[in-house]
Coordinates of N, CA and C in Angstrom, one line a residue:
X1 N 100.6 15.2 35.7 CA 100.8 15.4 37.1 C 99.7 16.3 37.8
X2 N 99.6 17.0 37.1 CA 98.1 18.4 37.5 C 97.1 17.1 37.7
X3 N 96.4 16.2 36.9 CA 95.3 16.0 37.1 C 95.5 14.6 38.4
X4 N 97.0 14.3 38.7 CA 96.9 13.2 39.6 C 96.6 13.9 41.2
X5 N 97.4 15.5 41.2 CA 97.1 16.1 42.5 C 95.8 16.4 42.4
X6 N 95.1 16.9 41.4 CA 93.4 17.4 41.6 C 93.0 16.2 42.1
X7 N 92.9 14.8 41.5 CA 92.7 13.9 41.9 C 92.7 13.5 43.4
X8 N 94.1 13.4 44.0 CA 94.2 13.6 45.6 C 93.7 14.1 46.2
X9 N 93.6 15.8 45.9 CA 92.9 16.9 47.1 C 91.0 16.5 46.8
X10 N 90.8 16.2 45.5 CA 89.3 15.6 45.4 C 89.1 14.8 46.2
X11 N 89.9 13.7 46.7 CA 90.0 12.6 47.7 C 89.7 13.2 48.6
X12 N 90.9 14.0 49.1 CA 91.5 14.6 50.3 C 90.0 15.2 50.9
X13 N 89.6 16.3 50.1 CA 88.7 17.1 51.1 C 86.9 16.4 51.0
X14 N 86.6 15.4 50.3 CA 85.9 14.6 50.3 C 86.0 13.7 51.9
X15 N 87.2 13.4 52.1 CA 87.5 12.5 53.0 C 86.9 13.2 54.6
X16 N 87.8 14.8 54.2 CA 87.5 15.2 55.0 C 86.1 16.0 55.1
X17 N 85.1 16.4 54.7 CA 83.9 17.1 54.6 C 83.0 15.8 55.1
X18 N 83.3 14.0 55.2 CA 82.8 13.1 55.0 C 83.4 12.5 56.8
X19 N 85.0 13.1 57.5 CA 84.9 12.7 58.6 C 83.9 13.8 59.8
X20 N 83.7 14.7 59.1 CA 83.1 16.2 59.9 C 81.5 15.6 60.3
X21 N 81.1 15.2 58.7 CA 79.6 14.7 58.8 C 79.7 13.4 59.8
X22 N 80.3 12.8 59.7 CA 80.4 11.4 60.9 C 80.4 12.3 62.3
X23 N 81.3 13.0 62.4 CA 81.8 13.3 63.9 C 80.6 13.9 64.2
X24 N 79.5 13.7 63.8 CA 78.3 15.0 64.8 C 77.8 14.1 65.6
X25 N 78.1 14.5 67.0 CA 77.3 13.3 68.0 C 75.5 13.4 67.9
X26 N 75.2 12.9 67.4 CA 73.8 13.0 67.1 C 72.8 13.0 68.5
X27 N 73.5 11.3 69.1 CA 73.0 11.0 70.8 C 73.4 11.7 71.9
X28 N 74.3 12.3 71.8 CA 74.9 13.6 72.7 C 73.6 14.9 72.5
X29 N 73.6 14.9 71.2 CA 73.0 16.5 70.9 C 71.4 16.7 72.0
X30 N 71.0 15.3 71.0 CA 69.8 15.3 71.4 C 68.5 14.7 72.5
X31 N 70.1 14.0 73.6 CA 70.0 13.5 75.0 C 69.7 15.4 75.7
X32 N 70.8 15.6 75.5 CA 70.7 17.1 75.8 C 69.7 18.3 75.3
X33 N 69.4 18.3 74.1 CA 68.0 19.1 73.8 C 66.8 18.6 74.6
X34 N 66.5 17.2 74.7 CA 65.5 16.7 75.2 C 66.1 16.4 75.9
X35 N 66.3 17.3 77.3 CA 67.0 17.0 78.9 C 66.8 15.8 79.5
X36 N 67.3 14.7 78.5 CA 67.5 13.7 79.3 C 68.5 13.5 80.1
X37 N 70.0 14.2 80.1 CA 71.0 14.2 80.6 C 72.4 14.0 79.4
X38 N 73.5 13.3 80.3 CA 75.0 13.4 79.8 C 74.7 12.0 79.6
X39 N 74.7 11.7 78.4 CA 74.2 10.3 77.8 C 75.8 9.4 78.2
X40 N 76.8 10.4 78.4 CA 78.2 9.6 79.0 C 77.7 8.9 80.2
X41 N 76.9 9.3 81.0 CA 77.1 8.5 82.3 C 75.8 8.3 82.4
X42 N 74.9 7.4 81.3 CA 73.4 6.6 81.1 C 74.1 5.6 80.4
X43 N 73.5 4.1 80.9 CA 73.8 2.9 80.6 C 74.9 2.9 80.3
X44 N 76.0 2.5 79.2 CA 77.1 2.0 79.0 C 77.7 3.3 78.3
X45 N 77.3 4.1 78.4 CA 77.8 5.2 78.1 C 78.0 5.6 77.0
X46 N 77.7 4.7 75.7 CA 77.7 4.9 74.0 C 76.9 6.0 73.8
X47 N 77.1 6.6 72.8 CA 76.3 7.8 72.1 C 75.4 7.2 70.6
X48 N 75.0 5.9 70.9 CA 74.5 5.4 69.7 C 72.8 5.4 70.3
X49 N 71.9 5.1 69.3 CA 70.6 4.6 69.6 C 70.4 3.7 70.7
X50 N 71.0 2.6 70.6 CA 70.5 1.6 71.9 C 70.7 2.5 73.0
X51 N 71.8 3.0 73.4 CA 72.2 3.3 74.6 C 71.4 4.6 74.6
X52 N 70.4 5.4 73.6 CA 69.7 6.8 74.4 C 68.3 6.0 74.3
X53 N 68.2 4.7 74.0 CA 66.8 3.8 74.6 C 66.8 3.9 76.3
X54 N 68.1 3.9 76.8 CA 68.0 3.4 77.7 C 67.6 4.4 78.6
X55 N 67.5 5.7 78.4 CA 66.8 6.6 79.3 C 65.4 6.8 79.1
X56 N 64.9 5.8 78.6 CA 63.3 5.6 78.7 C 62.8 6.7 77.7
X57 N 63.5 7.1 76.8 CA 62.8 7.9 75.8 C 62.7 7.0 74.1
X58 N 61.9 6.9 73.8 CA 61.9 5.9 72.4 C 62.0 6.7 71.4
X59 N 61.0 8.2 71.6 CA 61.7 9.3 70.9 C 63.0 9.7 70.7
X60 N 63.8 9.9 71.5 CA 64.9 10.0 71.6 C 66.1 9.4 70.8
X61 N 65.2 7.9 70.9 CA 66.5 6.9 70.5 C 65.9 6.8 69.4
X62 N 64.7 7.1 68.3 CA 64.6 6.9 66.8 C 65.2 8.0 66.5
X63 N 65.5 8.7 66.9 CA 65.8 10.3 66.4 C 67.2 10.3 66.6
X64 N 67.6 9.8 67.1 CA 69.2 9.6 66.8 C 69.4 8.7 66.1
X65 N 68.9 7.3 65.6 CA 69.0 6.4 64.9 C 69.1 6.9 63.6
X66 N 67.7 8.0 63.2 CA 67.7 8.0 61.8 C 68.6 9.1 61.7
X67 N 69.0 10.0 62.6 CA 70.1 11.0 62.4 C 71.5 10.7 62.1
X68 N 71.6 9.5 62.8 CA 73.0 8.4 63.2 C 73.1 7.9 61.5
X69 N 71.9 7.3 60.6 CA 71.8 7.2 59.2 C 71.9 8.1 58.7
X70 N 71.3 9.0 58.6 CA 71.5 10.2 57.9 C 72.5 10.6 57.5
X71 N 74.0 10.7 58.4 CA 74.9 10.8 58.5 C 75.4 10.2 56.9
X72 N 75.3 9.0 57.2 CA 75.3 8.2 56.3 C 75.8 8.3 55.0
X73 N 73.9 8.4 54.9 CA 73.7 9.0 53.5 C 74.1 10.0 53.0
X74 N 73.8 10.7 53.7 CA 74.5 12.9 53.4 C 75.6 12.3 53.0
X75 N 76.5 11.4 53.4 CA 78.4 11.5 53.1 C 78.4 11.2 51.4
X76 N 77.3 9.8 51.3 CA 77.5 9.2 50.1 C 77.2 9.6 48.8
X77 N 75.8 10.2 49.0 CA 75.4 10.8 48.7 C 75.7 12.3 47.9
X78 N 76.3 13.1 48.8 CA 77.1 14.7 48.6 C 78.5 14.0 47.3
X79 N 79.1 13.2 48.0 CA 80.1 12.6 47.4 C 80.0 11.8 45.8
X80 N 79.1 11.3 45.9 CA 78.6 10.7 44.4 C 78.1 11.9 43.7
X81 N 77.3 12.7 44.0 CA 76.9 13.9 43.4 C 77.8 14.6 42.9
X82 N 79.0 14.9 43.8 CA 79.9 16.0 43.5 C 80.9 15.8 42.5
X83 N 81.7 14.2 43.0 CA 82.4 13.9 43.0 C 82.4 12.5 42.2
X84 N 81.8 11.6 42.4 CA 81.8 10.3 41.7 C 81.8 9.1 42.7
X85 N 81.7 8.1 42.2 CA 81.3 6.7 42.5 C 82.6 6.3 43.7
X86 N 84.0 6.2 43.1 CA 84.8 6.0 43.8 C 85.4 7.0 44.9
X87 N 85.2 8.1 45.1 CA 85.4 9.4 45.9 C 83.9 8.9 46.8
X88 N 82.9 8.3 46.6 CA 81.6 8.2 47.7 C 81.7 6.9 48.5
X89 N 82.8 6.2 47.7 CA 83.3 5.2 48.6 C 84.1 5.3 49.8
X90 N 84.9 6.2 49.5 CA 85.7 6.9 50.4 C 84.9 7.5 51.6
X91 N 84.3 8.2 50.8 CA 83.4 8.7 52.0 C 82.7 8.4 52.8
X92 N 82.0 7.4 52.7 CA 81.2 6.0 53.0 C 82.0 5.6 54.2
X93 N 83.1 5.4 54.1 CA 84.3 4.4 55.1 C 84.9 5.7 56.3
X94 N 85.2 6.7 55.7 CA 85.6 8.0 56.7 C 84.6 8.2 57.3
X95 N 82.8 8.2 56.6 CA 81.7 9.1 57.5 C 81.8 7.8 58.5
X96 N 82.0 7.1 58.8 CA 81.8 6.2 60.0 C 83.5 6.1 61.1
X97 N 84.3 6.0 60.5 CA 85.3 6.9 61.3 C 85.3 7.7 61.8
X98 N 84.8 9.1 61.2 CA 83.5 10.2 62.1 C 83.5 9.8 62.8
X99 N 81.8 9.2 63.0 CA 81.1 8.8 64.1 C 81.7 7.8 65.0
X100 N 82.8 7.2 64.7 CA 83.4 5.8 66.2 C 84.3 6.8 66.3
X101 N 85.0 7.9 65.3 CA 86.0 8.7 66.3 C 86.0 9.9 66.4
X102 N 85.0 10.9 66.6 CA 84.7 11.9 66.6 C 85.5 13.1 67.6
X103 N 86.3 14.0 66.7 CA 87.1 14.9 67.3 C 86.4 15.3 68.7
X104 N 85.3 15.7 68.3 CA 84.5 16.7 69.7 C 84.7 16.0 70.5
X105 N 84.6 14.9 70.8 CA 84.8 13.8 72.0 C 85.2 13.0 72.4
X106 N 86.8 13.9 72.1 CA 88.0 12.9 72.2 C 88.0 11.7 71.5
X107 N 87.5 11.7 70.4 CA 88.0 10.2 69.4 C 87.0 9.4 70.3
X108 N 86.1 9.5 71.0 CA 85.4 8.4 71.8 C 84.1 8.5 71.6
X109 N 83.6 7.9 70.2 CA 82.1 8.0 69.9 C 81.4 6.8 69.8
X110 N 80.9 6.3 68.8 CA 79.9 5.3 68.9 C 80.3 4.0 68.0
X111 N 79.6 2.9 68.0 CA 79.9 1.9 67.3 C 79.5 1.6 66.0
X112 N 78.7 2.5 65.1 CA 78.8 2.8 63.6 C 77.4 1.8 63.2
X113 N 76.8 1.8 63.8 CA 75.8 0.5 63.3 C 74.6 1.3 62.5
X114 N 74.3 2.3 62.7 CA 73.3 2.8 62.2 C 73.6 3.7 61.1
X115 N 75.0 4.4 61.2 CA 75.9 5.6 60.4 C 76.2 4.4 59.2
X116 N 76.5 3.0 59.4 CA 76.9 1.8 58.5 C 75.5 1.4 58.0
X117 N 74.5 1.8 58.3 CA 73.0 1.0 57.7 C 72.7 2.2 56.2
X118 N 73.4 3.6 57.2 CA 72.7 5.0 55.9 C 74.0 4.8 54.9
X119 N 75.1 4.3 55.3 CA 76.1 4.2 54.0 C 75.6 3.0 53.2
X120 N 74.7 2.0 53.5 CA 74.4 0.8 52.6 C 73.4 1.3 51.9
X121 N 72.4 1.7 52.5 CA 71.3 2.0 51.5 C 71.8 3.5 50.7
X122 N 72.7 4.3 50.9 CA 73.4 4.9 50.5 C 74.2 4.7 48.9
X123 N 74.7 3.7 49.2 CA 75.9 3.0 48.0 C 75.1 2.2 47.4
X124 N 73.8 1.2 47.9 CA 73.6 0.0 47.2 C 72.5 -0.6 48.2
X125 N 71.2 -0.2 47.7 CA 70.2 0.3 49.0 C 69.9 -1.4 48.9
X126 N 69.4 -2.8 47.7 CA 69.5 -4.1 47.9 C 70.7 -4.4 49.4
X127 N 71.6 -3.9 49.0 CA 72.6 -4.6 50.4 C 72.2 -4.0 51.9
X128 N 71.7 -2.8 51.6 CA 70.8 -2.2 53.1 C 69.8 -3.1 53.0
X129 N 68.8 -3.4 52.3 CA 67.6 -4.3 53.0 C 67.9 -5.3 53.2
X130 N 69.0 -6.3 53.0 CA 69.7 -7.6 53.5 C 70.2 -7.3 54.6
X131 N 70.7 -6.0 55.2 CA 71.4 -6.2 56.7 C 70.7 -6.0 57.1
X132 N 69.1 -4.9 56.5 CA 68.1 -4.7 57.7 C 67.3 -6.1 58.2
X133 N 67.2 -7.1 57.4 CA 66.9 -8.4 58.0 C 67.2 -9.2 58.3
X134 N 69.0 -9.1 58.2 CA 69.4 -9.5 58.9 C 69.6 -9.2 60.3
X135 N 69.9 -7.6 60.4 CA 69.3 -7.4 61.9 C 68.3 -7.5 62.5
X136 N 66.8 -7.7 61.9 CA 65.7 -7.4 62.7 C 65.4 -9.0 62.9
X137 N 65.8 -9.8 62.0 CA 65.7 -11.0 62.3 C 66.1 -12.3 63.5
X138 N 68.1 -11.3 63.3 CA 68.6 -11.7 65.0 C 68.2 -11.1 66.1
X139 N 67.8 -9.9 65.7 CA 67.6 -9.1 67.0 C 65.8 -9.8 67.3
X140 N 65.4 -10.2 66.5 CA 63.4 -11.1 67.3 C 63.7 -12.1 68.1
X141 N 64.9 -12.8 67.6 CA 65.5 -14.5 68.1 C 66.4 -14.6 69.1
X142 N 66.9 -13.3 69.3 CA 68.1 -13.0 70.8 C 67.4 -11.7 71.6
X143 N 66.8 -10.9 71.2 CA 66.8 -9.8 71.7 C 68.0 -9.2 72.6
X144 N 69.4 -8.9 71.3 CA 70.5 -8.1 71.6 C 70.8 -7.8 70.8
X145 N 71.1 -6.2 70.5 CA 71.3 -5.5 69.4 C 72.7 -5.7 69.4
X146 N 73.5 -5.9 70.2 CA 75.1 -6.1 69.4 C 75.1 -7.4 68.7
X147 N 74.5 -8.5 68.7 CA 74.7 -9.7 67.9 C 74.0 -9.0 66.9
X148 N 72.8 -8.8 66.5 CA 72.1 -8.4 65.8 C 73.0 -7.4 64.8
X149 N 73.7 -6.3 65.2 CA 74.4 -5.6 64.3 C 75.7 -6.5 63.7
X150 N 76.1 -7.2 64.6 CA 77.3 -8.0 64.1 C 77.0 -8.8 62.7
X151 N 75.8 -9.3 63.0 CA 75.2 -10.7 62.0 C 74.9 -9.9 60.6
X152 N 74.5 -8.2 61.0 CA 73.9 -7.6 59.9 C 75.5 -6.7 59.1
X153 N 76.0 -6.3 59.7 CA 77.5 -6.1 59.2 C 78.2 -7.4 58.8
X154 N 78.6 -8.7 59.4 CA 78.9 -9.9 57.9 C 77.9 -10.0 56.8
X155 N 76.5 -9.8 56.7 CA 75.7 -10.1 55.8 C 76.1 -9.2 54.1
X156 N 76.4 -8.0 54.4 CA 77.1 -6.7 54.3 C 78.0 -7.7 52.9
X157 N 79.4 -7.9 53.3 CA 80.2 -8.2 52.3 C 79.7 -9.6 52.1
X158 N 79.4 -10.4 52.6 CA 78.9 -11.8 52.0 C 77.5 -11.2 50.7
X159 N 76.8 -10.9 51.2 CA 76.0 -10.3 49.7 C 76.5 -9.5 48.9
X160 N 77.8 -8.6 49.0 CA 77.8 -7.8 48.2 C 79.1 -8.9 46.9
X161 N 79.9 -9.7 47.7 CA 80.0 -11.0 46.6 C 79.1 -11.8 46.2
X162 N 78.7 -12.5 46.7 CA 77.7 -13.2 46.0 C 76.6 -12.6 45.2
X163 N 75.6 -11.2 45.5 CA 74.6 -11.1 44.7 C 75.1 -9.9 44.4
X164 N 76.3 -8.5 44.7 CA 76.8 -7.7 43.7 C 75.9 -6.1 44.7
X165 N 76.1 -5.1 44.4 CA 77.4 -5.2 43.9 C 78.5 -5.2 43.8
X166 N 79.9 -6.1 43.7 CA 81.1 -6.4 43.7 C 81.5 -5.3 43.7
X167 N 81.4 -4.2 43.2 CA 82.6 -3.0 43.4 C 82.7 -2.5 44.7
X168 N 81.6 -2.7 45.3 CA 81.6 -1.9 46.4 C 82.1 -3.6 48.2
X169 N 82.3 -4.8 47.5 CA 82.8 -5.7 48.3 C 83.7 -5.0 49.5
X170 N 85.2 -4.5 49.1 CA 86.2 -4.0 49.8 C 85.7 -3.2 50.4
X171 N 84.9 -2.4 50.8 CA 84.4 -0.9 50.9 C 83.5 -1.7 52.0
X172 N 82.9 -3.1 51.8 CA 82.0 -3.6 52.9 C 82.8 -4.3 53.9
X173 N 84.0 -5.2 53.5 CA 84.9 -5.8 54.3 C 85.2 -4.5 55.3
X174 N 86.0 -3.4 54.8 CA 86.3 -2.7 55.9 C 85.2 -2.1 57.1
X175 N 84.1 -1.9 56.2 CA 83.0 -1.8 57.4 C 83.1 -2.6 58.1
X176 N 82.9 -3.8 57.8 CA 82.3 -4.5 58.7 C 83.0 -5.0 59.5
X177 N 85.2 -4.6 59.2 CA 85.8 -5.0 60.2 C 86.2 -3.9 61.7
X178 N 85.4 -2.7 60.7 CA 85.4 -1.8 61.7 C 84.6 -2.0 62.7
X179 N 83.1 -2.3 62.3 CA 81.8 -2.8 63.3 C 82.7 -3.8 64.3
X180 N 82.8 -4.5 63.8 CA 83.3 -6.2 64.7 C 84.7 -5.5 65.4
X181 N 85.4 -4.6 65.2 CA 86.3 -3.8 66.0 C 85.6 -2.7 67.3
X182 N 84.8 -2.4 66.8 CA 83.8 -1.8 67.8 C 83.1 -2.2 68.5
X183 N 83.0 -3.7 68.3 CA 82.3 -4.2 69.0 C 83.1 -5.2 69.9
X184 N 84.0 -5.6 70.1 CA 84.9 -6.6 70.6 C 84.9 -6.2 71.9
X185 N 84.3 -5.6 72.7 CA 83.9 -6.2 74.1 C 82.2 -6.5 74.7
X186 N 81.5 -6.0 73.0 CA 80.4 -6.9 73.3 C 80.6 -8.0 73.0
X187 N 81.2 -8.5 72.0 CA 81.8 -9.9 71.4 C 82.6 -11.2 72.7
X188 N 83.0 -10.4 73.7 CA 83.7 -10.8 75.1 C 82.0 -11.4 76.0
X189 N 81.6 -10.3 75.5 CA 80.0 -10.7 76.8 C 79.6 -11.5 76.1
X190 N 79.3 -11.4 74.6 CA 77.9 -12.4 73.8 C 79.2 -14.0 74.3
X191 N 80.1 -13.9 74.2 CA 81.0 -15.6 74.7 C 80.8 -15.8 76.3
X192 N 81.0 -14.9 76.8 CA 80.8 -14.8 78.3 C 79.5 -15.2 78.9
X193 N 78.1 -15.0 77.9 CA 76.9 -15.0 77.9 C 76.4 -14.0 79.2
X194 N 77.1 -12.7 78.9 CA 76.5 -11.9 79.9 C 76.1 -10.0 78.9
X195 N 75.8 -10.4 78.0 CA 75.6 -9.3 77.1 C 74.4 -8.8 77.4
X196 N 73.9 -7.3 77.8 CA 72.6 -7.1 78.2 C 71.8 -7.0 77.1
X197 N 70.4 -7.1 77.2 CA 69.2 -7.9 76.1 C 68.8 -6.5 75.8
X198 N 67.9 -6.1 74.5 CA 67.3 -4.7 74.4 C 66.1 -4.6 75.3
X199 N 66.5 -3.5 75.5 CA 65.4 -3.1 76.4 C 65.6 -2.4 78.0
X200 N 66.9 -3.5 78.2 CA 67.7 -3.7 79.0 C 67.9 -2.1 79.8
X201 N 68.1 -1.6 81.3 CA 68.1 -0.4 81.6 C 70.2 -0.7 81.7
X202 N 70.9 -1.1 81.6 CA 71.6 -2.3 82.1 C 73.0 -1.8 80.8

């Protein structure tokens, strides 16, 4: 019994040290250090990379991207170090919970696409360089980062059955049903064909 509660609370405060690191609005912080403004009310109002492109800073928007990753990794990372393989899985799935629901701001954060790129190359860096081409590849042929992350989150659990590694499959399915939940009113435009292109001020 002792070692099934250690067990738990190892879960438990993993889970939580792993939603804290998600919840740091990265595009918030640093729309604001570099006075670009309240990234709430620039473009569509997300606190992710595409949407701090849109205030014409490119700086801006890598710097939250790799920070938005970072997130990522730090969760999986700390977690496999500390803790082990299955406790960094956990953490992997919560650190992006974080970031789409981040206490500081009201549960209303971002769409996980970049926080989901630093958990792959995180867990199983082969399955990060399969979504990275799968994103960079939809994103040359549509120029729209929400299809582009969509295509790159299925790629996700389809590789991780087919070429491995399988332990970490479930762990991709939920990602990637979180993305595609995050994303379901881009998913409305890309059918609608009114989804704005990158680049897009829009």
């Amino acid at each position: 019994m002792p070692e099934i509660v250690n067990t738990i609370a190892t879960f438990g405060i993993w889970a939580v040290i792993a939603y804290l690191i998600g919840s740091i609005p990265s595009g918030v912080i640093i729309a604001r250090v570099m006075g670009l403004g309240n990234l709430r009310e620039i473009g569509s109002g997300n606190i992710g990379a595409t949407n701090v492109l849109r205030t014409g800073s490119k700086k801006a928007a890598a710097s939250t991207l790799l920070l938005d990753m970072g997130k990522g990794l730090a969760a999986v990372w700390l977690a496999s170090a500390f803790a082990g393989p299955d406790v960094a899985q956990v953490a992997g799935f919560v650190v992006l919970i974080g970031h789409c629901f981040p206490v500081w701001l009201g549960f209303r954060g971002g769409k996980g696409v970049a926080t989901f790129f630093g958990v792959l190359f995180g867990l199983a860096w082969p399955l990060g360089i399969i979504a990275a081409v799968a994103w960079l590849g939809t994103a040359a042929l549509f120029r729209i980062s929400s299809l582009a992350a969509l295509v790159a989150s299925l790629s996700a659990p389809v590789a991780a059955y087919f070429i491995g590694p399988q332990t970490v499959f479930f762990l991709m399915v939920c990602l990637c049903s979180l993305i595609f939940l995050r994303h379901r009113g881009n998913i409305q435009r890309l059918v609608d064909g009114t989804e704005t292109k990158i680049g897009s001020k829009g």
